Amino acid sequence: MIKGTFMGLEKEILVNGKSDNPLVEIHQIFHENEVSVYDVKINNEKGASPITLSWKIPAHNIMGVWKPTTDFAKRIQADWELDHMESRISIDAPVIGLFGHNDTNIHTFACSDVINKLDLNARIREEDDCFYCHLTLCQENQGQNGAYNIQIRIDEEDKHFSKALMATSKWWESFQNLKPAPVPEIALEPLYSTWYNFHQVLDEDVLIEECKTAYKLGYRSIIIDDGWQTNDANRGYDFTGDWKPERITKTKAFVERVHSTGMKIGFWYSVPFCGNKSEAYKRFKGKFLTEDHRWAPVFDPRYPEVRSYLIDIYKNALLDWNLDGFKLDFIDDFKLYKDTPSKNDNMDFHSVNEAVDRLLTDVMETLRAIKPDIFIEFRQKYTGPAMRKYGNMFRAFDCPGDATMNRIRIADINMLAGNTAVHSDMITWHNEEKLEVAALQMVNTLFGVPQVSVKLNEIPKDHLEMLKFYTNYWVANKSLITTGDFTPFKPLANYPLQHVKNNNKLIIGLHDDYVVNLDVSYKNIDILNAKLSTETILKVGADLGNYNYSIFNCKGELVDNGSVEFKIGLVEFNIPACGLIQLNKK
């Protein structure tokens, strides 16, 4: 049993509901500013069954519960509902944050084991109005013995909830085995994707013309998604595993053509899948985690020959075709299934998760040895701290046409991603969409690196102008957006307000009809009216001085300018739907 004092109350960490357990030792090794770290040692020599560490806190000023990929579902759960959150190497991250009604951090807890499967939760109990927090460990030992050592970090410091999450990310980085991969400059440039606009039907000449237009707009790389490797266009994965280009057959020449436009290029691979119509399926028969999968049989990375085969695919593609990056997809499908075989003598790992760690470590090391500035994209849910070791671009999970979801997912990734590049899901809309509604797709994603997936040479002229304006705006503010102090507000309201700032400039994203509080003077202030209503109200909390202002519509056309004195009180501007006001201090 370990006891500690938090929020003026004593709490104890229980092991499987009891105050002591001879297999478990828990010691507090750090406590400062209401942040504590506990060292946990588990004697697992006999293959311990799952062990749950639990504690409770009173439900004081708790408005919601933040988890890495809960999207719209950040509400409080009762202890009788919903499944626990799963964390492992390629699913989420072992952290949960309880936040207050004013966005304050109340209780954020995290675990240092980001590789193995954990169950976590924080749920309220009706009987005593307390939140019961827990971590369940040792669930997939798969025959391994020996001591198991982790750390648990609990943060109850009075600060914005996002800062508690960012501090957790920094804590993970402090572990030697969790050092993030370097982020090349190309990972921080707007990107063009072929998925939503072409799916599997790719035409080389059309793609080259798209690259030329994309480059002029400010996009610097293209990801060739599913379809380059097969002539099958049924959106399935029966032919994955061989990765021999059937559709883009003169691959090296095509890559050279893309490079001639100024664009970098990456190819998509569904890493775990080995379709039953591939040659690889026959070769690796019996070396799958499962063949009972909705998409395709799943490679078993516990076999060294499987890992070697996959690594060679990416290495040879890089050497033979001179690629600049890879989109490595479906990493979360590397897991235990009900029919996954137990370890045999031909495997060199018991644990699937540890085998995935070995595979992806070797992939990144192999590719970076050839091209140090290689970019590797992962998407949610595999955007946790372990994945930062192997990928340098994290993309919001697929949400085509859903601007609000894109905004939420970018913000949620941002708070744990550190300096890893955070990308929007591919921005797409209907060609006949009203301009301002199409612009919503863009302005909701500007706190991440934009990825666009519309046919640039077919969209209406005003859509293209809008895209150019906001892409240029993003590029001009790239340094601030990607390295500044980012804060999303009101998580239960889907972050209707966001801002990023440094000492000189503040960029505010206003996504709903909220009053913007302005209390500090900056040399430059930009407010994105990222909504369809035009009224924008500022509540000025101090005498901030005189500013010149310029107001633009979503195509970048100047519609108004003038000057304003910011005194304590309310100031209203009329900004076009999805438009922008720029304020510059006199």
Coordinates of C-alpha atoms in Angstrom, one line a residue:
M1 CA 0.0 0.0 0.0
I2 CA 1.2 3.5 -0.7
K3 CA -0.4 6.6 0.7
G4 CA 0.0 10.2 -0.5
T5 CA -1.6 13.5 0.1
F6 CA -3.3 15.3 -2.8
M7 CA -5.8 18.2 -2.8
G8 CA -5.6 18.1 1.0
L9 CA -6.9 14.6 1.1
E10 CA -5.2 11.3 1.8
K11 CA -5.5 8.6 -0.9
E12 CA -4.0 5.1 -1.1
I13 CA -3.1 3.0 -4.1
L14 CA -4.6 -0.5 -3.7
V15 CA -3.4 -3.7 -5.5
N16 CA -6.3 -5.8 -6.7
G17 CA -8.5 -4.0 -4.2
K18 CA -6.3 -4.8 -1.2
S19 CA -4.0 -2.6 0.8
D20 CA -1.0 -5.0 0.4
N21 CA 0.3 -7.6 -2.0
P22 CA 3.6 -9.5 -1.6
L23 CA 4.2 -9.4 -5.4
V24 CA 4.0 -5.7 -5.7
E25 CA 6.2 -2.9 -4.2
I26 CA 5.1 0.8 -4.6
H27 CA 7.2 3.7 -3.6
Q28 CA 6.8 7.4 -4.2
I29 CA 10.0 8.7 -5.9
F30 CA 9.0 12.3 -6.7
H31 CA 6.6 14.9 -5.4
E32 CA 6.6 18.6 -6.3
N33 CA 3.9 21.1 -7.0
E34 CA 1.1 18.5 -6.7
V35 CA 2.9 16.2 -9.2
S36 CA 3.9 12.8 -7.9
V37 CA 5.6 9.8 -9.5
Y38 CA 5.4 6.3 -8.1
D39 CA 7.8 3.4 -8.8
V40 CA 6.0 0.1 -9.1
K41 CA 7.8 -3.3 -9.1
I42 CA 6.0 -6.5 -9.7
N43 CA 7.6 -9.9 -9.0
N44 CA 6.3 -11.9 -12.0
E45 CA 8.5 -15.0 -11.7
K46 CA 5.5 -17.3 -11.7
G47 CA 3.6 -15.4 -14.5
A48 CA 1.3 -13.2 -12.4
S49 CA -2.3 -12.8 -13.4
P50 CA -3.5 -9.3 -14.2
I51 CA -2.8 -6.8 -11.5
T52 CA -5.0 -3.7 -11.0
L53 CA -3.7 -0.6 -9.2
S54 CA -6.6 1.6 -8.1
W55 CA -7.3 4.7 -6.1
K56 CA -10.2 7.1 -5.6
I57 CA -10.6 10.9 -5.5
P58 CA -13.6 13.0 -4.5
A59 CA -15.7 14.3 -7.4
H60 CA -14.9 18.0 -6.7
N61 CA -15.3 20.3 -9.8
I62 CA -15.0 17.5 -12.3
M63 CA -16.7 18.3 -15.6
G64 CA -15.4 15.6 -17.9
V65 CA -12.8 13.0 -18.6
W66 CA -10.2 13.3 -21.3
K67 CA -8.8 10.2 -23.1
P68 CA -6.6 10.2 -26.2
T69 CA -9.3 9.3 -28.8
T70 CA -12.7 9.8 -27.2
D71 CA -13.6 12.4 -29.8
F72 CA -17.1 13.7 -28.8
A73 CA -17.3 11.4 -25.8
K74 CA -15.5 13.3 -23.0
R75 CA -18.4 13.1 -20.6
I76 CA -18.3 11.6 -17.1
Q77 CA -18.9 7.8 -17.0
A78 CA -20.5 5.9 -14.2
D79 CA -18.8 2.8 -12.9
W80 CA -21.4 0.5 -14.3
E81 CA -21.1 1.6 -17.9
L82 CA -18.9 1.3 -21.0
D83 CA -15.7 -0.6 -21.5
H84 CA -12.3 0.4 -20.1
M85 CA -9.8 2.2 -22.3
E86 CA -7.1 0.0 -23.8
S87 CA -3.6 1.3 -24.3
R88 CA -0.7 -0.5 -26.0
I89 CA 2.1 0.3 -28.4
S90 CA -0.2 1.0 -31.3
I91 CA -3.4 2.0 -29.5
D92 CA -3.8 5.3 -27.7
A93 CA -1.6 6.3 -24.8
P94 CA -1.7 5.3 -21.1
V95 CA -3.1 8.6 -19.8
I96 CA -6.4 10.0 -18.6
G97 CA -7.2 13.5 -17.4
L98 CA -10.1 14.7 -15.3
F99 CA -10.8 18.4 -16.0
G100 CA -12.9 21.0 -14.2
H101 CA -15.7 23.3 -15.3
N102 CA -13.1 26.1 -16.1
D103 CA -10.8 23.7 -18.1
T104 CA -8.6 23.2 -15.0
N105 CA -6.6 20.1 -14.5
I106 CA -8.1 18.2 -11.6
H107 CA -6.3 14.8 -11.8
T108 CA -4.2 13.5 -14.7
F109 CA -2.6 10.1 -14.4
A110 CA -0.3 8.2 -16.7
C111 CA 1.9 5.1 -16.9
S112 CA 5.4 4.7 -18.2
D113 CA 4.6 1.4 -19.9
V114 CA 3.6 2.5 -23.4
I115 CA 4.3 -0.9 -25.0
N116 CA 2.3 -3.5 -23.3
K117 CA -1.5 -3.8 -23.1
L118 CA -3.1 -1.8 -20.2
D119 CA -6.6 -1.1 -19.2
L120 CA -7.3 2.3 -17.7
N121 CA -10.3 4.2 -16.5
A122 CA -11.6 6.9 -14.2
R123 CA -15.3 6.6 -13.5
I124 CA -17.7 8.0 -10.9
R125 CA -19.5 5.8 -8.3
E126 CA -23.0 6.8 -7.3
E127 CA -22.7 5.6 -3.7
D128 CA -20.0 8.0 -2.6
D129 CA -19.6 10.6 -5.4
C130 CA -16.0 9.6 -5.9
F131 CA -14.0 8.9 -9.0
Y132 CA -12.3 5.5 -9.0
C133 CA -9.2 5.4 -11.1
H134 CA -7.4 2.3 -12.1
L135 CA -4.6 0.7 -14.2
T136 CA -4.7 -3.0 -15.0
L137 CA -1.2 -4.5 -15.8
C138 CA 0.3 -7.8 -16.8
Q139 CA -2.5 -8.9 -19.2
E140 CA -0.5 -10.3 -22.0
N141 CA 2.6 -11.9 -20.4
Q142 CA 2.5 -14.8 -22.9
G143 CA 4.8 -16.9 -20.8
Q144 CA 7.4 -14.3 -19.9
N145 CA 8.8 -14.3 -16.4
G146 CA 10.8 -11.9 -14.4
A147 CA 10.4 -8.5 -12.6
Y148 CA 8.2 -5.9 -14.2
N149 CA 8.9 -2.3 -13.3
I150 CA 6.9 0.8 -14.3
Q151 CA 6.2 4.3 -13.1
I152 CA 2.9 6.1 -12.5
R153 CA 2.7 9.8 -12.7
I154 CA -0.2 11.7 -11.0
D155 CA -0.6 15.4 -11.7
E156 CA -3.1 17.5 -9.7
E157 CA -1.4 20.9 -10.2
D158 CA -3.8 23.8 -10.8
K159 CA -3.3 24.6 -14.5
H160 CA -5.1 24.2 -17.8
F161 CA -5.8 20.6 -18.5
S162 CA -3.9 20.7 -21.8
K163 CA -0.7 21.7 -19.9
A164 CA -1.0 18.6 -17.7
L165 CA -1.2 16.5 -20.8
M166 CA 1.7 18.2 -22.4
A167 CA 3.8 17.7 -19.2
T168 CA 2.9 14.0 -19.4
S169 CA 4.3 13.9 -22.9
K170 CA 7.5 15.5 -21.7
W171 CA 7.7 12.9 -19.0
W172 CA 7.5 10.1 -21.5
E173 CA 10.2 11.7 -23.5
S174 CA 12.5 11.6 -20.5
F175 CA 12.7 7.8 -20.7
Q176 CA 15.7 6.6 -22.7
N177 CA 13.6 4.0 -24.6
L178 CA 11.0 6.6 -25.7
K179 CA 13.2 9.2 -27.5
P180 CA 11.1 10.6 -30.4
A181 CA 12.4 10.4 -34.0
P182 CA 13.7 13.5 -35.6
V183 CA 11.2 15.5 -37.6
P184 CA 12.3 16.5 -41.1
E185 CA 11.3 19.9 -42.5
I186 CA 9.1 18.2 -45.2
A187 CA 6.9 16.7 -42.4
L188 CA 6.0 20.3 -41.5
E189 CA 4.9 21.3 -45.0
P190 CA 1.3 21.1 -46.4
L191 CA 0.7 17.8 -48.1
Y192 CA -1.5 16.5 -51.0
S193 CA -3.1 13.1 -50.7
T194 CA -4.7 10.9 -53.4
W195 CA -7.1 9.0 -51.1
Y196 CA -10.4 10.8 -51.0
N197 CA -10.1 12.3 -54.5
F198 CA -8.9 9.3 -56.4
H199 CA -9.2 6.2 -54.1
Q200 CA -7.6 3.3 -56.0
V201 CA -8.2 4.7 -59.5
L202 CA -4.9 6.5 -60.2
D203 CA -3.7 8.0 -63.5
E204 CA -0.1 9.1 -63.7
D205 CA -0.6 12.0 -66.1
V206 CA -3.5 13.4 -64.0
L207 CA -1.4 13.1 -60.8
I208 CA 1.5 15.0 -62.3
E209 CA -0.8 17.9 -63.3
E210 CA -2.2 17.8 -59.8
C211 CA 1.3 18.0 -58.4
K212 CA 2.1 21.1 -60.5
T213 CA -1.0 22.9 -59.2
A214 CA -0.4 21.7 -55.6
Y215 CA 3.1 23.0 -55.6
K216 CA 2.0 26.4 -56.8
L217 CA -0.5 26.5 -53.9
G218 CA 2.2 25.8 -51.4
Y219 CA 2.0 22.0 -51.0
R220 CA 5.3 20.3 -51.0
S221 CA 4.7 16.5 -50.9
I222 CA 2.2 14.0 -52.2
I223 CA 1.2 10.7 -50.7
I224 CA 0.2 8.1 -53.3
D225 CA -2.4 6.1 -51.4
D226 CA -3.9 2.7 -52.0
G227 CA -4.2 1.7 -55.6
W228 CA -0.6 2.2 -56.9
Q229 CA 0.2 -1.5 -56.2
T230 CA -2.9 -3.2 -57.8
N231 CA -5.3 -2.9 -60.6
D232 CA -8.1 -4.1 -58.3
A233 CA -10.4 -1.2 -57.4
N234 CA -12.7 -2.9 -54.9
R235 CA -11.4 -1.1 -51.8
G236 CA -10.2 -4.4 -50.4
Y237 CA -6.9 -5.8 -49.3
D238 CA -6.8 -9.2 -51.1
F239 CA -3.7 -8.2 -53.1
T240 CA -1.6 -6.7 -50.3
G241 CA 1.6 -8.3 -49.2
D242 CA 3.6 -8.4 -52.4
W243 CA 3.7 -4.6 -53.1
K244 CA 4.7 -5.0 -56.7
P245 CA 3.4 -2.0 -58.7
E246 CA 0.7 -3.1 -61.1
R247 CA -1.0 0.2 -61.8
I248 CA 2.0 2.6 -61.6
T249 CA 4.3 0.2 -63.3
K250 CA 7.2 2.5 -64.3
T251 CA 7.6 3.5 -60.7
K252 CA 11.0 5.1 -60.7
A253 CA 10.2 7.2 -63.7
F254 CA 7.0 8.3 -62.1
V255 CA 8.8 9.3 -59.0
E256 CA 11.2 11.3 -61.1
R257 CA 8.3 13.1 -62.8
V258 CA 6.9 14.0 -59.4
H259 CA 10.2 15.3 -58.2
S260 CA 10.5 17.5 -61.4
T261 CA 7.4 19.4 -60.2
G262 CA 9.1 20.3 -56.9
M263 CA 7.1 17.8 -54.8
K264 CA 8.4 15.1 -52.5
I265 CA 6.6 11.7 -52.7
G266 CA 5.6 8.9 -50.3
F267 CA 3.8 5.6 -50.9
W268 CA 1.1 4.0 -48.8
Y269 CA 1.5 0.5 -47.4
S270 CA -1.0 -1.5 -45.2
V271 CA 1.8 -3.0 -43.1
P272 CA 0.1 -5.9 -41.3
F273 CA -2.0 -7.2 -44.2
C274 CA -1.1 -10.2 -46.4
G275 CA -4.0 -10.7 -48.8
N276 CA -4.9 -14.3 -49.6
K277 CA -4.4 -13.6 -53.4
S278 CA -0.8 -12.5 -52.9
E279 CA 2.3 -14.6 -53.4
A280 CA 3.4 -13.6 -49.8
Y281 CA 0.3 -15.4 -48.4
K282 CA 1.6 -18.8 -49.7
R283 CA 5.1 -18.0 -48.5
F284 CA 4.1 -17.1 -45.0
K285 CA 1.2 -19.5 -44.5
G286 CA 1.1 -20.4 -40.8
K287 CA 2.9 -17.2 -39.8
F288 CA -0.1 -15.0 -39.2
L289 CA -1.6 -13.6 -36.0
T290 CA -5.0 -14.4 -37.6
E291 CA -6.6 -15.2 -40.9
D292 CA -10.0 -14.4 -39.5
H293 CA -9.9 -10.6 -40.1
R294 CA -12.4 -8.5 -41.9
W295 CA -9.7 -7.2 -44.3
A296 CA -6.9 -9.8 -44.7
P297 CA -4.6 -12.2 -42.8
V298 CA -2.3 -10.4 -40.4
F299 CA 1.4 -11.0 -40.4
D300 CA 2.9 -12.2 -37.1
P301 CA 5.9 -10.0 -36.3
R302 CA 7.2 -12.4 -33.7
Y303 CA 8.8 -14.3 -36.6
P304 CA 12.2 -12.7 -37.5
E305 CA 11.7 -13.7 -41.2
V306 CA 8.4 -11.8 -41.2
R307 CA 10.0 -8.6 -39.9
S308 CA 12.9 -9.0 -42.3
Y309 CA 10.5 -9.4 -45.2
L310 CA 8.6 -6.2 -44.3
I311 CA 11.7 -4.2 -43.7
D312 CA 13.2 -5.2 -47.1
I313 CA 10.0 -4.1 -48.8
Y314 CA 10.4 -0.5 -47.6
K315 CA 14.1 -0.5 -47.9
N316 CA 14.0 -1.7 -51.5
A317 CA 11.3 0.8 -52.4
L318 CA 13.4 3.6 -51.0
L319 CA 16.5 2.5 -52.9
D320 CA 14.9 1.5 -56.2
W321 CA 12.4 4.3 -56.5
N322 CA 14.0 7.2 -54.5
L323 CA 11.0 7.8 -52.4
D324 CA 10.9 10.5 -49.7
G325 CA 8.5 8.9 -47.3
F326 CA 6.0 6.3 -46.4
K327 CA 2.4 6.2 -45.1
L328 CA 2.5 3.0 -42.9
D329 CA -1.1 2.1 -42.2
F330 CA -3.1 -0.2 -40.0
I331 CA -0.4 -0.7 -37.4
D332 CA -3.1 -1.1 -34.7
D333 CA -4.1 -4.5 -36.3
F334 CA -0.9 -6.0 -34.9
K335 CA -2.5 -7.5 -31.7
L336 CA -3.6 -10.7 -30.1
Y337 CA -6.6 -12.3 -31.7
K338 CA -8.7 -15.2 -30.3
D339 CA -6.9 -17.6 -32.7
T340 CA -3.4 -16.1 -32.4
P341 CA -1.0 -19.0 -31.9
S342 CA 1.2 -19.3 -28.8
K343 CA 4.9 -18.8 -29.0
N344 CA 6.9 -21.5 -30.7
D345 CA 10.6 -22.1 -31.2
N346 CA 10.7 -20.3 -34.5
M347 CA 9.6 -17.0 -32.9
D348 CA 12.1 -14.7 -31.1
F349 CA 9.4 -12.8 -29.1
H350 CA 6.7 -13.9 -26.8
S351 CA 4.9 -10.5 -26.9
V352 CA 3.3 -9.2 -30.1
N353 CA 3.7 -5.7 -28.8
E354 CA 7.4 -6.1 -28.2
A355 CA 7.8 -7.6 -31.6
V356 CA 6.0 -4.6 -33.2
D357 CA 8.5 -2.4 -31.3
R358 CA 11.4 -4.3 -32.8
L359 CA 9.9 -4.2 -36.3
L360 CA 9.2 -0.5 -36.3
T361 CA 12.5 0.4 -34.7
D362 CA 14.3 -1.5 -37.4
V363 CA 12.2 0.0 -40.1
M364 CA 13.0 3.6 -39.0
E365 CA 16.7 2.9 -38.4
T366 CA 17.0 1.2 -41.8
L367 CA 15.3 3.9 -43.7
R368 CA 17.0 6.8 -41.9
A369 CA 20.4 5.2 -42.6
I370 CA 19.6 5.6 -46.3
K371 CA 17.7 8.9 -46.2
P372 CA 18.0 10.8 -42.9
D373 CA 15.1 13.1 -43.7
I374 CA 12.7 10.3 -44.5
F375 CA 9.1 11.1 -43.5
I376 CA 6.9 8.4 -42.0
E377 CA 3.2 9.0 -41.4
F378 CA 1.0 7.2 -38.8
R379 CA -2.7 7.9 -38.1
Q380 CA -4.8 7.7 -35.0
K381 CA -5.1 5.6 -32.9
Y382 CA -1.4 4.7 -33.3
T383 CA -0.1 8.1 -32.3
G384 CA 1.0 7.4 -28.8
P385 CA 4.5 8.0 -27.2
A386 CA 6.0 4.8 -28.4
M387 CA 5.0 5.6 -32.0
R388 CA 6.9 8.8 -31.8
K389 CA 10.0 6.7 -31.9
Y390 CA 9.3 5.4 -35.4
G391 CA 7.0 8.1 -37.0
N392 CA 7.5 11.8 -37.4
M393 CA 4.0 12.7 -38.8
F394 CA 0.8 11.9 -36.9
R395 CA -2.5 12.3 -38.8
A396 CA -6.0 12.6 -37.5
F397 CA -8.1 9.5 -38.1
D398 CA -10.3 9.4 -41.2
C399 CA -13.2 11.9 -41.0
P400 CA -14.0 12.8 -44.6
G401 CA -16.1 16.0 -44.8
D402 CA -16.3 16.3 -41.0
A403 CA -14.6 19.6 -40.2
T404 CA -15.6 19.5 -36.5
M405 CA -14.2 16.0 -36.0
N406 CA -11.0 17.0 -37.8
R407 CA -10.5 19.9 -35.4
I408 CA -11.1 17.8 -32.3
R409 CA -8.7 15.1 -33.4
I410 CA -5.9 17.5 -34.4
A411 CA -6.2 19.1 -30.9
D412 CA -6.3 15.8 -29.1
I413 CA -3.1 14.6 -30.9
N414 CA -1.4 17.9 -30.5
M415 CA -1.5 17.8 -26.7
L416 CA 0.5 14.6 -26.5
A417 CA 2.7 14.8 -29.7
G418 CA 5.4 17.2 -28.6
N419 CA 7.4 18.3 -31.6
T420 CA 6.1 15.4 -33.8
A421 CA 4.3 16.9 -36.8
V422 CA 0.5 16.8 -36.4
H423 CA -1.5 16.6 -39.6
S424 CA -5.2 17.1 -40.4
D425 CA -7.1 14.3 -41.9
M426 CA -7.3 14.8 -45.7
I427 CA -9.5 17.9 -46.3
T428 CA -12.2 17.2 -48.9
W429 CA -15.6 18.6 -49.9
H430 CA -18.1 18.4 -52.7
N431 CA -17.3 20.3 -55.8
E432 CA -20.7 22.1 -55.8
E433 CA -20.5 23.0 -52.1
K434 CA -21.1 26.7 -51.2
L435 CA -17.7 28.4 -50.9
E436 CA -18.0 29.4 -47.2
V437 CA -19.1 25.9 -46.3
A438 CA -16.2 24.4 -48.2
A439 CA -13.9 26.8 -46.4
L440 CA -15.1 25.3 -43.0
Q441 CA -13.1 22.2 -43.9
M442 CA -9.9 24.3 -44.2
V443 CA -10.3 26.8 -41.3
N444 CA -11.1 24.0 -38.8
T445 CA -7.8 22.3 -39.5
L446 CA -5.3 25.2 -39.4
F447 CA -3.9 24.2 -36.0
G448 CA -2.4 21.1 -37.7
V449 CA -0.4 20.7 -40.9
P450 CA -3.0 20.8 -43.7
Q451 CA -3.5 17.7 -45.9
V452 CA -5.8 18.3 -48.9
S453 CA -7.5 15.6 -51.0
V454 CA -9.6 17.3 -53.7
K455 CA -8.9 17.4 -57.4
L456 CA -7.3 20.7 -57.7
N457 CA -7.7 21.1 -61.4
E458 CA -11.4 20.4 -61.2
I459 CA -12.7 22.4 -58.2
P460 CA -14.3 25.8 -58.9
K461 CA -12.1 28.8 -59.2
D462 CA -13.3 30.4 -56.0
H463 CA -12.6 27.2 -54.1
L464 CA -9.1 27.2 -55.4
E465 CA -8.7 30.8 -54.3
M466 CA -9.9 30.0 -50.9
L467 CA -7.5 27.0 -50.7
K468 CA -4.6 29.2 -51.9
F469 CA -5.3 31.9 -49.4
Y470 CA -5.4 29.7 -46.3
T471 CA -2.6 27.5 -47.4
N472 CA -0.4 30.6 -47.9
Y473 CA -1.6 31.9 -44.5
W474 CA -0.7 28.6 -42.9
V475 CA 2.8 28.6 -44.5
A476 CA 3.4 32.2 -43.4
N477 CA 2.5 31.2 -39.8
K478 CA 4.0 27.7 -39.8
S479 CA 6.7 28.4 -37.2
L480 CA 4.1 29.7 -34.7
I481 CA 1.5 27.1 -35.4
T482 CA 3.9 24.2 -35.1
T483 CA 6.1 25.4 -32.2
G484 CA 4.0 27.9 -30.3
D485 CA 2.1 27.5 -27.1
F486 CA -1.1 25.7 -28.2
T487 CA -4.3 25.7 -26.0
P488 CA -7.7 24.3 -26.9
F489 CA -10.6 25.4 -24.7
K490 CA -13.9 23.8 -23.6
P491 CA -13.3 20.1 -24.4
L492 CA -16.9 19.1 -23.8
A493 CA -18.0 21.7 -26.4
N494 CA -15.6 20.3 -29.0
Y495 CA -12.9 23.0 -28.6
P496 CA -14.9 26.0 -30.0
L497 CA -12.0 28.2 -29.1
Q498 CA -8.3 27.5 -29.7
H499 CA -5.2 29.6 -29.7
V500 CA -1.5 29.4 -30.3
K501 CA 0.9 32.1 -29.2
N502 CA 4.4 33.2 -28.7
N503 CA 5.8 36.4 -27.2
N504 CA 4.8 38.5 -30.2
K505 CA 1.8 37.0 -31.8
L506 CA -1.5 35.3 -30.9
I507 CA -3.7 33.3 -33.4
I508 CA -7.2 32.6 -32.2
G509 CA -9.5 30.0 -33.8
L510 CA -13.2 30.9 -33.2
H511 CA -15.3 27.9 -34.2
D512 CA -18.7 28.8 -32.6
D513 CA -20.5 31.9 -31.3
Y514 CA -18.4 32.4 -28.1
V515 CA -17.0 35.6 -26.7
V516 CA -13.2 35.9 -27.1
N517 CA -11.4 37.0 -24.0
L518 CA -8.5 39.3 -24.7
D519 CA -6.4 40.2 -21.6
V520 CA -2.8 40.5 -22.9
S521 CA -1.3 42.8 -25.4
Y522 CA 0.5 41.2 -28.4
K523 CA 2.2 42.9 -31.3
N524 CA 0.0 40.9 -33.7
I525 CA -3.3 39.2 -33.2
D526 CA -5.1 37.1 -35.8
I527 CA -8.6 35.9 -35.3
L528 CA -10.0 33.2 -37.6
N529 CA -13.7 33.5 -37.8
A530 CA -13.9 29.7 -38.4
K531 CA -17.7 29.6 -38.6
L532 CA -20.6 30.8 -40.8
S533 CA -21.9 33.6 -38.6
T534 CA -20.2 36.9 -39.0
E535 CA -20.5 38.5 -35.5
T536 CA -17.3 38.4 -33.5
I537 CA -17.3 39.8 -30.0
L538 CA -14.1 40.4 -27.9
K539 CA -14.2 41.0 -24.2
V540 CA -11.2 43.2 -23.5
G541 CA -9.9 42.7 -19.9
A542 CA -7.3 45.5 -19.9
D543 CA -6.3 48.7 -21.7
L544 CA -4.3 47.2 -24.5
G545 CA -3.7 50.2 -26.7
N546 CA -4.4 51.0 -30.3
Y547 CA -4.4 48.5 -33.2
N548 CA -4.7 48.8 -36.9
Y549 CA -7.0 46.0 -38.3
S550 CA -7.6 44.4 -41.7
I551 CA -10.5 42.1 -42.4
F552 CA -10.4 39.5 -45.2
N553 CA -13.0 37.1 -46.6
C554 CA -12.2 33.4 -47.1
K555 CA -10.7 34.1 -50.5
G556 CA -8.2 36.6 -49.0
E557 CA -9.9 39.7 -50.4
L558 CA -9.7 42.7 -48.1
V559 CA -13.2 43.8 -47.1
D560 CA -12.5 46.3 -44.4
N561 CA -9.7 48.0 -42.5
G562 CA -9.2 50.7 -39.9
S563 CA -8.1 51.2 -36.4
V564 CA -9.4 50.4 -33.0
E565 CA -8.6 51.3 -29.4
F566 CA -8.8 48.3 -27.0
K567 CA -10.2 49.5 -23.7
I568 CA -11.8 47.4 -21.0
G569 CA -15.2 46.3 -22.3
L570 CA -16.7 44.7 -25.3
V571 CA -15.6 45.2 -28.9
E572 CA -17.6 43.8 -31.9
F573 CA -16.3 43.1 -35.4
N574 CA -18.2 41.9 -38.5
I575 CA -16.0 39.3 -40.1
P576 CA -17.2 37.3 -43.2
A577 CA -18.0 33.7 -42.7
C578 CA -14.7 31.7 -42.5
G579 CA -12.8 35.0 -42.8
L580 CA -9.9 36.5 -40.9
I581 CA -9.1 39.7 -39.0
Q582 CA -5.5 40.7 -38.5
L583 CA -4.7 43.3 -35.7
N584 CA -1.3 45.0 -35.6
K585 CA -0.4 47.2 -32.7
K586 CA 0.4 50.8 -33.5

